Amino acid sequence: IQLNFFIETIKHFITSLSMFDSRSSFRNGDASSDTEIIKKLLGKGYDWRVRPPGINLTIPGTHGAVVVTVNMLIRSISKIDDVNMEYSVQLTFREEWVDGRLAFGFPGDNTPDFLILTAGQQIWMPDSFFQNEKQAHKHDIDKPNVLIRIHRDGRILYSVRISMVLSCPMHLQYYPMDVQTCLIDLASYAYTESDIEYRWKEKEPVQLKKGLHSSLPSFELNSVNTDLCTSKTNTGTYSCLRTVLELKRQFSYYLLQLYIPSTMLVIVSWVSFWLDRGAVPARVTLGVTTLLTMTTQASGINAKLPPVSYTKAIDVWIGACLTFIFGALLEFAWVTYISSRSFYKRKKMCSSRNSLLMETKQALIIPNTVVAQFQDQPSDEVEMGLTSSPPDVWIRRHNNGKTVTEVNGLLNHTNDESAELIIIDAKHKNRRFIWWNTFKNVRLIRWVRHRLDVDDNAKRADLISRVLFPTLFIIFNFIYWIKYSQYHVPAAK
């Protein structure tokens, strides 16, 4: 062990002596131009395949890891693809580290402050790569956009302009009112953290080009943050730097292209409630047209989104709009059905009017009856409660096909040759309709019944739909916008 330590000390002493000799030769004016300095640096046993020693002299051997300071300038962000979950970014990427083997001067001497290497002059460089990169290329027009600058103290600056397509896993539960977090992860491919340590530049680690916040087509750049993402794998622990981009989706496009048109389609489907039920072609055309239009609009929106397994906010909206439109179409079918049923029922009753006696479960119907006068006072048995309640007696007078008189209990004296006498059993009434009598006496229910006091059931269904559908749609909007209008930022993983 002592022998190895002695050998390492000798190597470090020889390296320091050669660096001092090279600096002394530059100071004495042996190299008169940048070209001669570069040749002298790269030609005296410099091996670009071997990483330089670290700068922490307290660590024996290689003096620790090479500290690489990183900063970047984001020039543009474009083509944020929701289907493939990726985005394109163009940036100027800069790295700085110290390679003592390339030091060539002292402070105050006549050597230049820095040298710029050209193509073909190789030095050791960190093997940095972007972990979430899918495609990338360097810019070569008009010349390769690369800068390698060597300072006199051995500090190296590497700058390059690159364009990349990076993956960005997106969470679309609140689409199109979502906030996406996209990352730029930088790490070393082969060197562990004992060889290379990445650090962010203390001042302005990530710079943004002026106007970048509002230049995105469908997103707004909320914030840019930096973090560490050191990763552990089977081959070791690798230092990693992370840039976190918070992108907020612009909602105005979807408001104008989706929400307002779909709301108008739902309202248009309600027009059928004001059309006469006999206008079958108009009501069918209106319902089917709005349903197909809404389906086409939903297909166009879903074509721009990936087939995820969870429900998105836009799916809830489209599903609700389709439900309201489809419900209006079903309401028309129901109105047509009950209208046809009432028509055939009236026709059947007219055909059976000549029969002398018709008995049903609910009533005894005696057509063409001359109604006699009953006593106004009830019998003693009924008054004392010894028998059941007297039956309800209805008189149906045929005046333009409508019943105009109803008498509950005992009947007043009335004579009408064209009347039908309907006797309803009170016991049956108490068993089946007592709950309805209690419910219909509520003041609000009485007011609603007064508004809906029409004999035509089909017309009554249309009147109810005119109020019910808009009310339910307003309630749905209230719940929907409370739940989904708040932007939620997913946590970066």
Short mmCIF file of C-alpha atoms in Angstrom, two decimals:
data_model
loop_
_atom_site.label_atom_id
_atom_site.label_comp_id
_atom_site.label_asym_id
_atom_site.label_seq_id
_atom_site.Cartn_x
_atom_site.Cartn_y
_atom_site.Cartn_z
CA ILE A 1 0.00 0.00 0.00
CA GLN A 2 2.83 2.38 0.86
CA LEU A 3 4.49 1.53 -2.45
CA ASN A 4 1.33 2.35 -4.42
CA PHE A 5 0.91 5.63 -2.57
CA PHE A 6 4.54 6.49 -3.33
CA ILE A 7 4.03 5.72 -7.05
CA GLU A 8 0.89 7.89 -7.21
CA THR A 9 2.72 10.75 -5.52
CA ILE A 10 5.56 10.51 -8.05
CA LYS A 11 3.07 10.56 -10.95
CA HIS A 12 1.29 13.63 -9.59
CA PHE A 13 4.63 15.36 -9.08
CA ILE A 14 5.72 14.60 -12.64
CA THR A 15 2.39 15.83 -14.03
CA SER A 16 2.59 19.05 -12.02
CA LEU A 17 6.19 19.56 -13.10
CA SER A 18 5.29 19.12 -16.78
CA MET A 19 2.43 21.57 -16.42
CA PHE A 20 4.74 24.06 -14.75
CA ASP A 21 7.37 23.58 -17.49
CA SER A 22 4.76 24.11 -20.22
CA ARG A 23 3.44 27.23 -18.53
CA SER A 24 7.01 28.51 -18.04
CA SER A 25 7.84 27.95 -21.69
CA PHE A 26 4.70 29.88 -22.75
CA ARG A 27 5.61 32.63 -20.29
CA ASN A 28 9.13 32.90 -21.69
CA GLY A 29 7.70 33.41 -25.14
CA ASP A 30 8.60 30.05 -26.67
CA ALA A 31 5.17 29.88 -28.30
CA SER A 32 4.39 33.00 -30.29
CA SER A 33 0.91 32.09 -31.73
CA ASP A 34 -2.25 30.26 -30.79
CA THR A 35 -1.45 27.50 -33.26
CA GLU A 36 1.93 26.82 -31.69
CA ILE A 37 0.37 26.79 -28.21
CA ILE A 38 -2.26 24.27 -29.28
CA LYS A 39 0.33 22.07 -30.98
CA LYS A 40 2.47 22.18 -27.89
CA LEU A 41 -0.46 21.29 -25.63
CA LEU A 42 -1.84 18.46 -27.73
CA GLY A 43 1.51 17.10 -28.83
CA LYS A 44 3.32 16.53 -25.53
CA GLY A 45 1.86 13.16 -24.63
CA TYR A 46 -1.71 14.39 -24.24
CA ASP A 47 -4.21 11.50 -24.52
CA TRP A 48 -7.76 12.73 -25.17
CA ARG A 49 -9.16 9.26 -24.34
CA VAL A 50 -8.19 9.53 -20.66
CA ARG A 51 -10.24 11.73 -18.38
CA PRO A 52 -8.37 14.52 -16.57
CA PRO A 53 -7.76 14.36 -12.82
CA GLY A 54 -10.11 16.12 -10.47
CA ILE A 55 -9.33 19.37 -8.68
CA ASN A 56 -9.82 18.13 -5.11
CA LEU A 57 -6.21 17.60 -4.02
CA THR A 58 -7.27 16.18 -0.65
CA ILE A 59 -8.41 12.99 -2.40
CA PRO A 60 -5.43 10.75 -3.28
CA GLY A 61 -5.06 9.19 -6.69
CA THR A 62 -7.15 10.93 -9.35
CA HIS A 63 -8.17 13.74 -6.94
CA GLY A 64 -11.88 12.99 -7.16
CA ALA A 65 -14.44 13.33 -9.90
CA VAL A 66 -14.35 15.87 -12.69
CA VAL A 67 -16.86 18.59 -11.86
CA VAL A 68 -18.88 19.55 -14.95
CA THR A 69 -20.85 22.79 -14.63
CA VAL A 70 -23.88 22.94 -16.94
CA ASN A 71 -26.17 25.68 -18.16
CA MET A 72 -28.40 25.97 -21.23
CA LEU A 73 -30.30 28.51 -23.29
CA ILE A 74 -33.71 27.30 -24.48
CA ARG A 75 -34.34 28.91 -27.85
CA SER A 76 -37.69 27.41 -28.79
CA ILE A 77 -40.26 24.78 -27.79
CA SER A 78 -42.58 23.51 -30.50
CA LYS A 79 -44.62 20.58 -31.76
CA ILE A 80 -46.00 19.35 -28.46
CA ASP A 81 -47.57 16.08 -29.60
CA ASP A 82 -50.31 14.67 -27.35
CA VAL A 83 -50.69 11.43 -29.32
CA ASN A 84 -47.01 10.40 -29.20
CA MET A 85 -46.41 12.25 -25.91
CA GLU A 86 -43.35 14.12 -27.06
CA TYR A 87 -42.18 17.66 -27.74
CA SER A 88 -39.44 19.39 -29.73
CA VAL A 89 -36.93 21.78 -28.22
CA GLN A 90 -33.98 23.72 -29.59
CA LEU A 91 -31.32 24.84 -27.13
CA THR A 92 -27.74 25.99 -26.73
CA PHE A 93 -26.07 23.51 -24.42
CA ARG A 94 -22.95 24.55 -22.46
CA GLU A 95 -20.56 22.58 -20.26
CA GLU A 96 -17.51 23.74 -18.29
CA TRP A 97 -14.83 21.65 -16.60
CA VAL A 98 -11.14 21.85 -15.72
CA ASP A 99 -8.45 19.85 -17.53
CA GLY A 100 -5.13 20.71 -15.87
CA ARG A 101 -3.21 19.08 -18.68
CA LEU A 102 -4.29 21.92 -21.01
CA ALA A 103 -3.22 24.84 -18.78
CA PHE A 104 -0.82 27.06 -20.71
CA GLY A 105 -0.15 30.29 -18.83
CA PHE A 106 -0.08 32.32 -15.66
CA PRO A 107 -2.04 35.43 -14.70
CA GLY A 108 -0.42 38.56 -16.11
CA ASP A 109 1.77 36.91 -18.74
CA ASN A 110 1.63 37.61 -22.46
CA THR A 111 -0.31 34.48 -23.38
CA PRO A 112 -3.90 34.88 -24.63
CA ASP A 113 -6.78 34.51 -22.18
CA PHE A 114 -8.22 31.58 -24.11
CA LEU A 115 -7.81 29.50 -27.24
CA ILE A 116 -10.50 28.22 -29.60
CA LEU A 117 -10.15 24.74 -31.02
CA THR A 118 -11.19 23.98 -34.57
CA ALA A 119 -12.50 20.79 -36.15
CA GLY A 120 -10.10 17.85 -35.94
CA GLN A 121 -8.43 18.97 -32.70
CA GLN A 122 -9.62 16.49 -30.12
CA ILE A 123 -9.61 16.83 -26.35
CA TRP A 124 -11.28 14.85 -23.61
CA MET A 125 -14.98 15.72 -23.21
CA PRO A 126 -17.73 14.37 -20.93
CA ASP A 127 -19.90 11.70 -22.53
CA SER A 128 -23.14 13.55 -21.72
CA PHE A 129 -26.46 12.33 -23.11
CA PHE A 130 -30.14 13.22 -22.63
CA GLN A 131 -32.01 10.37 -21.01
CA ASN A 132 -35.45 11.12 -22.47
CA GLU A 133 -34.22 11.96 -25.97
CA LYS A 134 -35.93 10.27 -28.94
CA GLN A 135 -34.28 12.14 -31.83
CA ALA A 136 -31.57 14.79 -31.93
CA HIS A 137 -29.13 16.49 -34.29
CA LYS A 138 -26.52 19.22 -34.20
CA HIS A 139 -26.78 22.24 -36.48
CA ASP A 140 -24.17 22.46 -39.23
CA ILE A 141 -25.37 25.49 -41.26
CA ASP A 142 -23.32 27.47 -42.26
CA LYS A 143 -20.56 25.93 -40.17
CA PRO A 144 -20.88 23.44 -37.31
CA ASN A 145 -22.47 25.34 -34.41
CA VAL A 146 -19.88 24.16 -31.90
CA LEU A 147 -17.53 26.14 -29.65
CA ILE A 148 -14.60 24.69 -27.68
CA ARG A 149 -12.70 27.29 -25.70
CA ILE A 150 -9.56 26.56 -23.59
CA HIS A 151 -8.67 29.10 -20.91
CA ARG A 152 -5.12 29.59 -19.67
CA ASP A 153 -5.89 27.92 -16.32
CA GLY A 154 -7.08 24.74 -18.05
CA ARG A 155 -10.80 25.54 -17.81
CA ILE A 156 -12.73 24.22 -20.85
CA LEU A 157 -15.96 25.69 -22.24
CA TYR A 158 -17.97 23.54 -24.63
CA SER A 159 -21.05 25.04 -26.32
CA VAL A 160 -23.23 23.44 -29.01
CA ARG A 161 -26.63 24.18 -30.57
CA ILE A 162 -28.84 21.11 -30.84
CA SER A 163 -32.45 20.28 -31.66
CA MET A 164 -34.11 17.35 -29.95
CA VAL A 165 -37.39 15.48 -29.75
CA LEU A 166 -37.90 14.50 -26.12
CA SER A 167 -40.47 12.21 -24.59
CA CYS A 168 -42.96 13.79 -22.20
CA PRO A 169 -45.40 11.43 -20.44
CA MET A 170 -48.65 13.37 -20.16
CA HIS A 171 -51.56 13.09 -17.75
CA LEU A 172 -54.75 13.94 -19.62
CA GLN A 173 -57.41 13.52 -16.95
CA TYR A 174 -58.15 17.26 -17.08
CA TYR A 175 -57.67 17.74 -20.84
CA PRO A 176 -58.11 20.40 -22.24
CA MET A 177 -57.71 22.22 -18.91
CA ASP A 178 -54.48 20.47 -17.98
CA VAL A 179 -50.93 21.41 -17.02
CA GLN A 180 -48.15 19.16 -18.28
CA THR A 181 -44.69 18.73 -16.75
CA CYS A 182 -42.01 17.96 -19.33
CA LEU A 183 -38.41 17.13 -18.45
CA ILE A 184 -34.90 17.45 -19.87
CA ASP A 185 -32.65 14.93 -18.12
CA LEU A 186 -28.86 15.07 -18.59
CA ALA A 187 -26.43 12.41 -17.38
CA SER A 188 -23.17 10.66 -18.21
CA TYR A 189 -23.48 7.48 -20.19
CA ALA A 190 -20.31 5.62 -19.06
CA TYR A 191 -18.76 7.52 -16.14
CA THR A 192 -20.23 7.04 -12.66
CA GLU A 193 -20.49 9.85 -10.13
CA SER A 194 -17.05 8.94 -8.81
CA ASP A 195 -15.65 10.02 -12.22
CA ILE A 196 -18.00 12.82 -13.32
CA GLU A 197 -20.17 15.04 -11.14
CA TYR A 198 -22.68 17.33 -12.85
CA ARG A 199 -23.61 20.64 -11.25
CA TRP A 200 -25.89 23.46 -12.31
CA LYS A 201 -24.33 26.85 -12.85
CA GLU A 202 -24.99 29.01 -9.80
CA LYS A 203 -26.24 32.02 -11.78
CA GLU A 204 -28.98 31.49 -14.40
CA PRO A 205 -28.62 27.74 -14.94
CA VAL A 206 -31.44 27.79 -17.52
CA GLN A 207 -31.91 30.84 -19.72
CA LEU A 208 -34.96 31.49 -21.88
CA LYS A 209 -35.06 33.33 -25.15
CA LYS A 210 -37.09 36.51 -25.01
CA GLY A 211 -40.77 35.91 -25.83
CA LEU A 212 -40.59 32.15 -25.30
CA HIS A 213 -43.36 32.15 -22.66
CA SER A 214 -46.02 33.29 -25.13
CA SER A 215 -44.64 31.91 -28.39
CA LEU A 216 -45.97 28.36 -28.06
CA PRO A 217 -48.91 27.54 -30.36
CA SER A 218 -51.18 25.77 -27.88
CA PHE A 219 -49.36 26.01 -24.55
CA GLU A 220 -48.07 28.66 -22.21
CA LEU A 221 -44.74 28.18 -20.42
CA ASN A 222 -45.54 28.76 -16.75
CA SER A 223 -42.17 28.12 -15.15
CA VAL A 224 -38.77 26.49 -15.58
CA ASN A 225 -37.07 24.82 -12.61
CA THR A 226 -33.88 22.82 -12.07
CA ASP A 227 -33.38 19.70 -10.00
CA LEU A 228 -31.15 16.66 -9.54
CA CYS A 229 -32.04 13.18 -10.77
CA THR A 230 -29.13 10.97 -9.73
CA SER A 231 -29.96 7.45 -10.86
CA LYS A 232 -28.81 4.06 -9.63
CA THR A 233 -28.47 1.15 -12.05
CA ASN A 234 -26.79 -2.23 -12.09
CA THR A 235 -23.57 -0.66 -13.37
CA GLY A 236 -23.33 2.07 -10.75
CA THR A 237 -24.66 5.44 -9.63
CA TYR A 238 -24.71 8.20 -12.23
CA SER A 239 -24.92 11.94 -11.68
CA CYS A 240 -27.89 13.54 -13.41
CA LEU A 241 -29.35 17.03 -13.87
CA ARG A 242 -33.02 17.73 -14.58
CA THR A 243 -34.82 20.67 -16.15
CA VAL A 244 -38.55 20.84 -15.34
CA LEU A 245 -40.78 22.68 -17.83
CA GLU A 246 -44.32 23.45 -16.67
CA LEU A 247 -46.64 23.89 -19.67
CA LYS A 248 -50.21 25.12 -19.32
CA ARG A 249 -52.58 24.36 -22.18
CA GLN A 250 -54.34 27.30 -23.82
CA PHE A 251 -58.09 26.89 -23.30
CA SER A 252 -59.43 29.57 -25.65
CA TYR A 253 -59.05 27.34 -28.73
CA TYR A 254 -61.15 24.55 -27.22
CA LEU A 255 -63.73 27.02 -25.92
CA LEU A 256 -64.32 28.37 -29.44
CA GLN A 257 -63.97 25.10 -31.33
CA LEU A 258 -65.65 22.61 -28.99
CA TYR A 259 -67.53 23.88 -25.95
CA ILE A 260 -69.55 26.68 -27.53
CA PRO A 261 -70.53 24.69 -30.71
CA SER A 262 -71.50 21.61 -28.69
CA THR A 263 -73.59 23.73 -26.31
CA MET A 264 -75.37 25.23 -29.31
CA LEU A 265 -76.07 21.75 -30.68
CA VAL A 266 -77.64 20.71 -27.38
CA ILE A 267 -79.84 23.82 -27.35
CA VAL A 268 -80.86 23.25 -30.97
CA SER A 269 -81.98 19.71 -30.09
CA TRP A 270 -84.44 21.23 -27.59
CA VAL A 271 -86.26 23.08 -30.39
CA SER A 272 -88.18 19.87 -31.10
CA PHE A 273 -90.07 20.34 -27.80
CA TRP A 274 -91.75 23.43 -29.29
CA LEU A 275 -92.66 21.75 -32.56
CA ASP A 276 -96.03 20.12 -32.99
CA ARG A 277 -95.93 16.38 -32.39
CA GLY A 278 -97.53 15.87 -35.77
CA ALA A 279 -94.46 17.40 -37.50
CA VAL A 280 -92.68 14.06 -37.54
CA PRO A 281 -90.21 14.80 -40.40
CA ALA A 282 -89.09 18.06 -38.80
CA ARG A 283 -88.53 16.58 -35.34
CA VAL A 284 -86.79 13.45 -36.63
CA THR A 285 -84.51 15.45 -38.92
CA LEU A 286 -83.62 17.87 -36.13
CA GLY A 287 -82.79 15.12 -33.63
CA VAL A 288 -80.81 12.91 -36.00
CA THR A 289 -78.87 15.83 -37.50
CA THR A 290 -77.74 17.18 -34.13
CA LEU A 291 -76.81 13.68 -32.95
CA LEU A 292 -74.68 12.98 -36.04
CA THR A 293 -73.03 16.40 -35.88
CA MET A 294 -72.08 15.88 -32.24
CA THR A 295 -70.73 12.41 -33.04
CA THR A 296 -68.58 13.80 -35.85
CA GLN A 297 -67.22 16.52 -33.59
CA ALA A 298 -66.36 13.96 -30.91
CA SER A 299 -64.52 11.79 -33.46
CA GLY A 300 -62.45 14.77 -34.59
CA ILE A 301 -61.41 15.59 -31.04
CA ASN A 302 -60.53 12.00 -30.12
CA ALA A 303 -58.38 11.65 -33.25
CA LYS A 304 -55.96 14.18 -31.72
CA LEU A 305 -55.62 12.26 -28.45
CA PRO A 306 -53.98 8.96 -27.49
CA PRO A 307 -56.23 6.00 -26.60
CA VAL A 308 -55.73 6.19 -22.84
CA SER A 309 -57.55 3.94 -20.39
CA TYR A 310 -58.88 6.67 -18.08
CA THR A 311 -61.65 9.21 -18.57
CA LYS A 312 -60.72 12.72 -19.64
CA ALA A 313 -62.59 15.92 -18.92
CA ILE A 314 -63.44 16.29 -22.60
CA ASP A 315 -64.91 12.76 -22.62
CA VAL A 316 -67.29 13.72 -19.82
CA TRP A 317 -68.41 16.82 -21.71
CA ILE A 318 -68.93 15.04 -25.03
CA GLY A 319 -70.71 12.14 -23.34
CA ALA A 320 -73.08 14.50 -21.53
CA CYS A 321 -73.87 16.44 -24.72
CA LEU A 322 -74.56 13.22 -26.60
CA THR A 323 -76.80 12.06 -23.75
CA PHE A 324 -78.88 15.26 -23.82
CA ILE A 325 -79.25 15.15 -27.61
CA PHE A 326 -80.12 11.46 -27.58
CA GLY A 327 -82.57 12.07 -24.74
CA ALA A 328 -84.38 14.71 -26.82
CA LEU A 329 -84.68 12.19 -29.64
CA LEU A 330 -86.06 9.56 -27.27
CA GLU A 331 -88.53 12.10 -25.89
CA PHE A 332 -89.95 12.57 -29.36
CA ALA A 333 -90.31 8.80 -29.74
CA TRP A 334 -92.13 8.65 -26.40
CA VAL A 335 -94.47 11.50 -27.34
CA THR A 336 -95.30 9.79 -30.61
CA TYR A 337 -95.98 6.52 -28.82
CA ILE A 338 -98.34 7.90 -26.18
CA SER A 339 -100.10 10.04 -28.77
CA SER A 340 -100.77 6.98 -30.94
CA ARG A 341 -101.88 4.97 -27.92
CA SER A 342 -104.36 7.66 -26.86
CA PHE A 343 -105.76 7.81 -30.38
CA TYR A 344 -106.41 4.05 -30.57
CA LYS A 345 -107.79 4.04 -27.03
CA ARG A 346 -110.36 6.70 -27.86
CA LYS A 347 -111.29 4.85 -31.02
CA LYS A 348 -111.80 1.64 -29.07
CA MET A 349 -113.99 3.36 -26.48
CA CYS A 350 -116.19 4.87 -29.16
CA SER A 351 -116.71 1.49 -30.79
CA SER A 352 -117.79 -0.12 -27.51
CA ARG A 353 -120.20 2.60 -26.38
CA ASN A 354 -123.29 0.70 -27.54
CA SER A 355 -122.73 -2.07 -25.02
CA LEU A 356 -125.02 -1.96 -22.03
CA LEU A 357 -122.55 -2.68 -19.28
CA MET A 358 -118.79 -2.63 -19.16
CA GLU A 359 -116.93 -3.75 -16.04
CA THR A 360 -113.26 -3.24 -15.35
CA LYS A 361 -110.97 -3.67 -12.38
CA GLN A 362 -111.34 -0.10 -11.28
CA ALA A 363 -114.91 0.87 -12.18
CA LEU A 364 -118.38 -0.08 -13.28
CA ILE A 365 -119.35 1.90 -16.42
CA ILE A 366 -123.00 2.23 -17.42
CA PRO A 367 -123.35 4.19 -20.67
CA ASN A 368 -126.44 6.24 -21.71
CA THR A 369 -127.66 6.39 -18.13
CA VAL A 370 -130.32 8.69 -16.74
CA VAL A 371 -128.89 9.75 -13.42
CA ALA A 372 -131.33 9.87 -10.51
CA GLN A 373 -131.08 12.10 -7.50
CA PHE A 374 -129.32 10.69 -4.43
CA GLN A 375 -129.78 11.90 -0.90
CA ASP A 376 -127.23 14.43 0.24
CA GLN A 377 -127.10 12.92 3.74
CA PRO A 378 -125.07 9.71 4.19
CA SER A 379 -126.61 6.66 5.79
CA ASP A 380 -126.25 5.94 9.46
CA GLU A 381 -123.99 3.01 8.88
CA VAL A 382 -121.55 5.08 6.94
CA GLU A 383 -121.68 7.93 9.45
CA MET A 384 -121.00 5.54 12.33
CA GLY A 385 -118.16 3.85 10.48
CA LEU A 386 -119.82 0.46 10.48
CA THR A 387 -119.36 0.05 6.77
CA SER A 388 -116.73 1.11 4.29
CA SER A 389 -116.72 4.52 2.61
CA PRO A 390 -119.27 5.07 -0.12
CA PRO A 391 -118.05 4.60 -3.64
CA ASP A 392 -116.96 7.52 -5.81
CA VAL A 393 -119.43 8.25 -8.56
CA TRP A 394 -118.30 9.99 -11.75
CA ILE A 395 -120.53 11.42 -14.43
CA ARG A 396 -118.85 11.58 -17.83
CA ARG A 397 -120.77 13.97 -20.02
CA HIS A 398 -119.80 13.83 -23.63
CA ASN A 399 -119.33 17.44 -24.63
CA ASN A 400 -116.95 17.46 -27.60
CA GLY A 401 -115.38 14.26 -26.29
CA LYS A 402 -114.31 15.66 -22.88
CA THR A 403 -115.40 14.91 -19.31
CA VAL A 404 -116.65 18.07 -17.69
CA THR A 405 -118.13 16.97 -14.32
CA GLU A 406 -116.65 15.03 -11.39
CA VAL A 407 -118.58 14.22 -8.19
CA ASN A 408 -116.87 12.46 -5.27
CA GLY A 409 -119.04 10.66 -2.77
CA LEU A 410 -122.80 11.29 -3.10
CA LEU A 411 -124.15 12.73 -6.32
CA ASN A 412 -126.25 15.83 -6.78
CA HIS A 413 -129.34 15.63 -8.89
CA THR A 414 -128.45 15.80 -12.59
CA ASN A 415 -130.27 14.44 -15.61
CA ASP A 416 -128.46 13.87 -18.88
CA GLU A 417 -129.48 11.33 -21.46
CA SER A 418 -125.97 11.15 -22.96
CA ALA A 419 -124.10 10.66 -19.69
CA GLU A 420 -122.06 7.66 -18.55
CA LEU A 421 -122.25 6.63 -14.94
CA ILE A 422 -118.91 5.35 -13.58
CA ILE A 423 -118.91 3.89 -10.08
CA ILE A 424 -115.43 3.47 -8.54
CA ASP A 425 -114.96 1.31 -5.51
CA ALA A 426 -113.77 3.38 -2.56
CA LYS A 427 -111.81 0.48 -1.14
CA HIS A 428 -109.78 0.26 -4.35
CA LYS A 429 -109.23 4.02 -4.28
CA ASN A 430 -107.91 3.98 -0.74
CA ARG A 431 -105.53 1.16 -1.52
CA ARG A 432 -104.00 2.60 -4.67
CA PHE A 433 -104.43 6.39 -4.71
CA ILE A 434 -104.17 7.59 -1.15
CA TRP A 435 -100.47 8.40 -1.47
CA TRP A 436 -101.13 10.38 -4.64
CA ASN A 437 -103.86 12.46 -2.95
CA THR A 438 -101.40 13.44 -0.23
CA PHE A 439 -98.62 14.28 -2.69
CA LYS A 440 -100.72 16.38 -5.03
CA ASN A 441 -101.93 18.66 -2.22
CA VAL A 442 -98.44 20.13 -1.74
CA ARG A 443 -98.49 23.79 -2.80
CA LEU A 444 -95.61 23.51 -5.25
CA ILE A 445 -97.06 20.35 -6.79
CA ARG A 446 -100.44 22.04 -7.10
CA TRP A 447 -98.86 24.97 -8.93
CA VAL A 448 -97.03 22.62 -11.31
CA ARG A 449 -100.20 20.59 -11.90
CA HIS A 450 -102.07 23.78 -12.66
CA ARG A 451 -99.44 24.70 -15.26
CA LEU A 452 -99.59 21.21 -16.72
CA ASP A 453 -103.37 20.88 -16.50
CA VAL A 454 -103.90 19.62 -20.01
CA ASP A 455 -105.79 16.56 -21.14
CA ASP A 456 -103.26 15.57 -23.81
CA ASN A 457 -100.49 13.42 -22.29
CA ALA A 458 -98.22 14.00 -25.29
CA LYS A 459 -98.47 17.75 -24.90
CA ARG A 460 -97.82 17.40 -21.18
CA ALA A 461 -94.60 15.48 -21.93
CA ASP A 462 -93.39 18.29 -24.18
CA LEU A 463 -94.19 20.88 -21.51
CA ILE A 464 -92.22 18.95 -18.90
CA SER A 465 -89.26 18.49 -21.28
CA ARG A 466 -89.06 22.24 -21.97
CA VAL A 467 -88.21 22.79 -18.31
CA LEU A 468 -86.51 19.54 -17.37
CA PHE A 469 -83.80 19.38 -20.07
CA PRO A 470 -82.44 22.96 -19.63
CA THR A 471 -82.49 22.59 -15.84
CA LEU A 472 -80.49 19.36 -15.93
CA PHE A 473 -78.01 20.85 -18.41
CA ILE A 474 -77.44 23.88 -16.17
CA ILE A 475 -76.87 21.61 -13.15
CA PHE A 476 -74.40 19.52 -15.16
CA ASN A 477 -72.46 22.63 -16.23
CA PHE A 478 -72.29 23.84 -12.65
CA ILE A 479 -70.79 20.55 -11.43
CA TYR A 480 -68.52 20.12 -14.47
CA TRP A 481 -66.84 23.53 -14.31
CA ILE A 482 -66.35 23.36 -10.55
CA LYS A 483 -64.55 20.02 -10.87
CA TYR A 484 -62.47 20.53 -14.01
CA SER A 485 -61.80 24.27 -14.24
CA GLN A 486 -59.04 24.06 -11.64
CA TYR A 487 -55.69 23.35 -13.26
CA HIS A 488 -53.83 20.49 -11.60
CA VAL A 489 -50.06 20.15 -11.95
CA PRO A 490 -48.89 16.51 -12.08
CA ALA A 491 -45.85 15.63 -10.04
CA ALA A 492 -42.65 14.93 -11.99
CA LYS A 493 -41.38 11.36 -11.69
#
